[in-house]
Amino acid sequence: MEIISYFESSNPSVWLKQLANLEWPPSRHLSQMIGEGEFYHRLGQTSQLFLLVEDQYLIGHCTLSEQDNISDLSRQPWIGYVYVHPDYRGQKLFMHLLAYAESWARQKSYNQVYISSSHQGLYEQYDYQVIDQCLDNKGRPTQVFCKSLD
């Protein structure tokens, strides 16, 4: 298994098709944004899409972006769209995706990363702390998690 950058991959159409066929609605939304050329417009010009792959099979993904589903541009970068295929859960691949995005952010000289999520008890086990509670861009309650990269 390896993690690759979607936008630097040699077969983006293969990955886009698989992304569109995943059962998780946010994966399909992500594929739609890419297909419509809206990925960078919505998430920011330096945003990344990381794919966890094995051979030519998409196992998981996450983004590292300038913007997320909260209108707070003072906080960057955001880890989002974190997904692992159900057949591969329980193998710490979720943690592997988070660690990869965190490492990439650290290499770009970020001191912390943020996550917006309504999940409770998930991100805390990876050393994220709730620093805010607010409404997302659709008016739904969400929590803002932060992790120091120092």
mmCIF file of C-alpha atoms in Angstrom, residues 13-130:
data_model
loop_
_atom_site.group_PDB
_atom_site.id
_atom_site.type_symbol
_atom_site.label_atom_id
_atom_site.label_comp_id
_atom_site.label_asym_id
_atom_site.label_seq_id
_atom_site.Cartn_x
_atom_site.Cartn_y
_atom_site.Cartn_z
ATOM 1 C CA SER A 13 -9.094 9.220 -14.516
ATOM 2 C CA VAL A 14 -8.809 5.750 -12.947
ATOM 3 C CA TRP A 15 -8.825 7.239 -9.447
ATOM 4 C CA LEU A 16 -11.630 9.693 -10.239
ATOM 5 C CA LYS A 17 -13.875 6.872 -11.431
ATOM 6 C CA GLN A 18 -13.207 4.837 -8.295
ATOM 7 C CA LEU A 19 -13.749 7.894 -6.098
ATOM 8 C CA ALA A 20 -17.131 8.479 -7.756
ATOM 9 C CA ASN A 21 -18.158 4.861 -7.116
ATOM 10 C CA LEU A 22 -17.427 4.761 -3.379
ATOM 11 C CA GLU A 23 -20.426 4.347 -1.094
ATOM 12 C CA TRP A 24 -19.593 7.378 1.091
ATOM 13 C CA PRO A 25 -21.437 10.482 -0.205
ATOM 14 C CA PRO A 26 -18.544 12.893 0.561
ATOM 15 C CA SER A 27 -16.296 10.771 -1.699
ATOM 16 C CA ARG A 28 -18.745 11.250 -4.531
ATOM 17 C CA HIS A 29 -18.929 14.983 -3.737
ATOM 18 C CA LEU A 30 -15.145 15.148 -3.923
ATOM 19 C CA SER A 31 -15.149 13.408 -7.320
ATOM 20 C CA GLN A 32 -17.820 15.822 -8.531
ATOM 21 C CA MET A 33 -15.741 18.844 -7.456
ATOM 22 C CA ILE A 34 -12.735 17.462 -9.327
ATOM 23 C CA GLY A 35 -14.771 16.551 -12.402
ATOM 24 C CA GLU A 36 -16.263 20.049 -12.549
ATOM 25 C CA GLY A 37 -12.873 21.700 -12.066
ATOM 26 C CA GLU A 38 -13.969 23.153 -8.706
ATOM 27 C CA PHE A 39 -11.535 21.410 -6.342
ATOM 28 C CA TYR A 40 -9.045 24.275 -6.060
ATOM 29 C CA HIS A 41 -11.751 26.942 -6.198
ATOM 30 C CA ARG A 42 -13.598 25.438 -3.222
ATOM 31 C CA LEU A 43 -10.684 24.155 -1.158
ATOM 32 C CA GLY A 44 -7.857 26.539 -2.049
ATOM 33 C CA GLN A 45 -5.054 26.691 -4.596
ATOM 34 C CA THR A 46 -2.505 24.736 -2.542
ATOM 35 C CA SER A 47 -4.920 21.984 -1.530
ATOM 36 C CA GLN A 48 -3.985 18.341 -1.895
ATOM 37 C CA LEU A 49 -5.900 15.091 -2.329
ATOM 38 C CA PHE A 50 -4.037 12.084 -0.970
ATOM 39 C CA LEU A 51 -5.069 8.594 -2.057
ATOM 40 C CA LEU A 52 -4.296 5.395 -0.191
ATOM 41 C CA VAL A 53 -3.935 2.788 -2.929
ATOM 42 C CA GLU A 54 -2.926 -0.802 -3.430
ATOM 43 C CA ASP A 55 -1.995 -1.615 -7.015
ATOM 44 C CA GLN A 56 -4.834 0.049 -8.976
ATOM 45 C CA TYR A 57 -7.384 -0.086 -6.142
ATOM 46 C CA LEU A 58 -8.461 2.958 -4.105
ATOM 47 C CA ILE A 59 -8.562 2.064 -0.417
ATOM 48 C CA GLY A 60 -8.887 5.490 1.179
ATOM 49 C CA HIS A 61 -8.336 9.210 0.837
ATOM 50 C CA CYS A 62 -8.064 12.548 2.597
ATOM 51 C CA THR A 63 -7.551 16.169 1.701
ATOM 52 C CA LEU A 64 -5.247 18.792 3.117
ATOM 53 C CA SER A 65 -6.738 22.146 2.214
ATOM 54 C CA GLU A 66 -6.758 25.859 2.829
ATOM 55 C CA GLN A 67 -10.534 25.872 3.355
ATOM 56 C CA ASP A 68 -13.061 23.458 4.756
ATOM 57 C CA ASN A 69 -16.761 23.535 5.534
ATOM 58 C CA ILE A 70 -16.326 26.468 7.941
ATOM 59 C CA SER A 71 -15.948 30.076 6.871
ATOM 60 C CA ASP A 72 -12.834 30.623 8.981
ATOM 61 C CA LEU A 73 -9.884 31.473 6.765
ATOM 62 C CA SER A 74 -7.678 32.307 9.751
ATOM 63 C CA ARG A 75 -7.124 28.598 10.432
ATOM 64 C CA GLN A 76 -5.085 26.485 8.009
ATOM 65 C CA PRO A 77 -4.567 23.804 6.856
ATOM 66 C CA TRP A 78 -7.612 21.567 7.217
ATOM 67 C CA ILE A 79 -7.612 17.803 6.977
ATOM 68 C CA GLY A 80 -10.868 16.609 5.492
ATOM 69 C CA TYR A 81 -12.654 13.944 3.502
ATOM 70 C CA VAL A 82 -10.893 11.234 5.521
ATOM 71 C CA TYR A 83 -12.154 7.848 4.364
ATOM 72 C CA VAL A 84 -11.084 4.201 4.493
ATOM 73 C CA HIS A 85 -12.975 1.519 2.552
ATOM 74 C CA PRO A 86 -14.994 -0.741 4.912
ATOM 75 C CA ASP A 87 -13.053 -3.854 3.834
ATOM 76 C CA TYR A 88 -9.833 -2.257 5.127
ATOM 77 C CA ARG A 89 -11.006 -0.759 8.400
ATOM 78 C CA GLY A 90 -9.417 -1.915 11.635
ATOM 79 C CA GLN A 91 -5.905 -1.861 10.135
ATOM 80 C CA LYS A 92 -4.941 1.626 11.387
ATOM 81 C CA LEU A 93 -5.110 3.020 7.850
ATOM 82 C CA PHE A 94 -7.159 6.001 9.063
ATOM 83 C CA MET A 95 -4.242 6.874 11.338
ATOM 84 C CA HIS A 96 -1.847 6.371 8.429
ATOM 85 C CA LEU A 97 -3.759 8.889 6.281
ATOM 86 C CA LEU A 98 -3.860 11.450 9.100
ATOM 87 C CA ALA A 99 -0.133 11.016 9.756
ATOM 88 C CA TYR A 100 0.654 11.472 6.060
ATOM 89 C CA ALA A 101 -1.345 14.705 5.839
ATOM 90 C CA GLU A 102 0.210 15.949 9.081
ATOM 91 C CA SER A 103 3.698 15.183 7.777
ATOM 92 C CA TRP A 104 2.999 17.013 4.529
ATOM 93 C CA ALA A 105 1.716 20.035 6.495
ATOM 94 C CA ARG A 106 4.817 19.953 8.703
ATOM 95 C CA GLN A 107 7.050 19.944 5.603
ATOM 96 C CA LYS A 108 5.208 23.076 4.442
ATOM 97 C CA SER A 109 6.085 24.746 7.781
ATOM 98 C CA TYR A 110 2.624 24.577 9.356
ATOM 99 C CA ASN A 111 2.644 24.335 13.164
ATOM 100 C CA GLN A 112 -0.832 22.868 13.489
ATOM 101 C CA VAL A 113 -3.640 21.264 11.515
ATOM 102 C CA TYR A 114 -7.404 21.494 11.882
ATOM 103 C CA ILE A 115 -10.340 19.174 11.355
ATOM 104 C CA SER A 116 -14.037 20.039 11.281
ATOM 105 C CA SER A 117 -16.209 17.134 12.366
ATOM 106 C CA SER A 118 -19.270 16.214 14.384
ATOM 107 C CA HIS A 119 -17.658 12.886 15.376
ATOM 108 C CA GLN A 120 -16.930 12.549 19.060
ATOM 109 C CA GLY A 121 -14.168 10.322 20.355
ATOM 110 C CA LEU A 122 -12.572 9.697 16.964
ATOM 111 C CA TYR A 123 -10.009 12.438 16.444
ATOM 112 C CA GLU A 124 -9.229 12.759 20.133
ATOM 113 C CA GLN A 125 -7.503 9.370 20.019
ATOM 114 C CA TYR A 126 -5.052 10.867 17.489
ATOM 115 C CA ASP A 127 -4.132 13.792 19.795
ATOM 116 C CA TYR A 128 -6.616 16.281 18.355
ATOM 117 C CA GLN A 129 -8.335 18.617 20.785
ATOM 118 C CA VAL A 130 -11.663 20.384 20.402
#
